[in-house]
XYZ file of C-alpha atoms in Angstrom:
134
model
C 30.263 102.859 -66.434
C 29.073 104.990 -63.538
C 26.853 107.892 -64.641
C 25.991 109.323 -61.236
C 26.373 108.821 -57.509
C 24.242 110.402 -54.797
C 23.944 110.084 -51.053
C 21.732 111.598 -48.400
C 21.403 111.530 -44.640
C 17.984 112.260 -43.136
C 16.938 112.886 -39.539
C 14.062 110.507 -38.800
C 12.756 112.899 -36.134
C 12.288 115.588 -38.775
C 10.190 113.210 -40.891
C 8.230 112.188 -37.788
C 7.424 115.845 -37.061
C 6.310 116.366 -40.672
C 4.049 113.313 -40.453
C 2.511 114.599 -37.212
C 2.128 118.183 -38.371
C 1.116 117.779 -42.020
C -0.044 114.146 -42.294
C -1.348 113.239 -45.732
C -0.494 116.651 -47.142
C 3.176 115.766 -46.585
C 3.021 112.116 -47.664
C 0.954 112.810 -50.799
C 3.307 115.593 -51.887
C 6.502 113.541 -51.549
C 5.652 109.842 -51.876
C 3.881 107.665 -54.440
C 0.856 105.554 -53.558
C 3.004 102.395 -53.420
C 5.520 104.047 -51.085
C 2.727 105.273 -48.815
C 1.156 101.811 -48.647
C 4.487 100.170 -47.780
C 5.385 102.737 -45.114
C 1.909 103.043 -43.594
C 1.664 99.322 -42.862
C 4.673 99.493 -40.545
C 4.187 99.934 -36.800
C 6.748 102.759 -36.816
C 6.245 104.633 -40.091
C 8.796 107.412 -39.703
C 11.996 105.381 -40.362
C 10.439 103.863 -43.493
C 9.436 107.272 -44.820
C 12.848 108.708 -43.870
C 14.717 105.997 -45.817
C 12.574 106.677 -48.875
C 12.992 110.442 -48.485
C 16.776 110.007 -48.330
C 16.674 107.752 -51.414
C 14.802 110.389 -53.414
C 17.322 113.061 -52.391
C 20.226 110.750 -53.256
C 18.662 109.843 -56.604
C 18.145 113.488 -57.545
C 21.837 114.077 -56.788
C 22.873 111.062 -58.871
C 20.804 112.493 -61.741
C 22.805 115.695 -61.383
C 19.765 117.926 -61.047
C 18.666 117.892 -57.445
C 14.969 118.613 -57.089
C 14.831 121.128 -59.921
C 14.967 121.225 -63.712
C 11.714 119.276 -63.964
C 12.610 116.556 -61.440
C 9.950 116.208 -58.752
C 9.631 114.075 -55.613
C 7.092 111.617 -57.002
C 9.124 111.149 -60.213
C 11.385 108.912 -58.113
C 9.860 105.868 -56.452
C 11.605 103.369 -54.192
C 10.567 99.876 -55.298
C 11.905 96.421 -54.567
C 13.120 93.794 -56.987
C 11.631 90.294 -56.580
C 14.398 89.317 -54.136
C 13.711 92.406 -51.989
C 16.653 94.543 -53.143
C 15.644 98.212 -53.371
C 15.916 100.178 -56.580
C 14.314 103.279 -58.057
C 11.534 103.474 -60.636
C 11.699 106.819 -62.419
C 8.991 108.690 -64.299
C 8.355 112.214 -65.566
C 11.284 114.613 -65.453
C 13.526 112.150 -63.592
C 13.101 109.535 -66.331
C 13.675 112.169 -69.001
C 16.924 113.223 -67.308
C 18.034 109.593 -66.961
C 17.452 109.016 -70.675
C 19.624 112.055 -71.472
C 22.464 110.558 -69.414
C 22.528 107.094 -71.024
C 25.034 106.616 -73.847
C 23.745 105.064 -77.072
C 23.737 101.271 -76.970
C 23.457 101.185 -73.157
C 20.752 100.819 -70.563
C 20.612 102.189 -67.029
C 20.767 100.213 -63.822
C 20.029 101.993 -60.577
C 21.588 100.603 -57.412
C 20.170 101.687 -54.055
C 21.354 101.075 -50.509
C 19.118 102.102 -47.593
C 19.753 101.971 -43.874
C 18.716 103.601 -40.653
C 20.162 103.857 -37.186
C 17.818 106.168 -35.310
C 17.756 109.048 -35.316
C 19.277 108.896 -38.819
C 18.349 107.287 -42.122
C 20.766 107.086 -45.025
C 20.627 106.266 -48.723
C 23.144 105.799 -51.508
C 22.190 105.709 -55.187
C 24.480 104.721 -58.036
C 23.333 105.047 -61.638
C 25.230 102.731 -63.959
C 25.153 102.383 -67.766
C 25.660 98.853 -69.067
C 25.751 97.691 -72.685
C 22.355 96.517 -73.934
C 21.742 92.836 -73.393
C 24.205 92.301 -70.536
């Protein structure tokens, strides 16, 4: 069963300006160490950061909270499964909210789709509850 759906569209140029103007102050406020490492090793960092930014926004919408009620930027981390498929790893207030959403006898699966076509980056997040053991 679907528990939440979120989407976000982000202007890569806006992220690029934030990177130029605020540098590490921006990246350390919004992104986890793993996300920074992955984005910083790219020749053009801004699209990578913009996709992750959009994913965090979309995830907060799928959680039904937005970036409030104890859900913070770094509580949501874009990670990749072994095959490369993106997903979200939640912690802190985001994980607490996710646990509140899951019906008894179920576990959550978070599906993420990321894309960019400059100057835009887009993310979709679907939070699904599946019976334990399936």
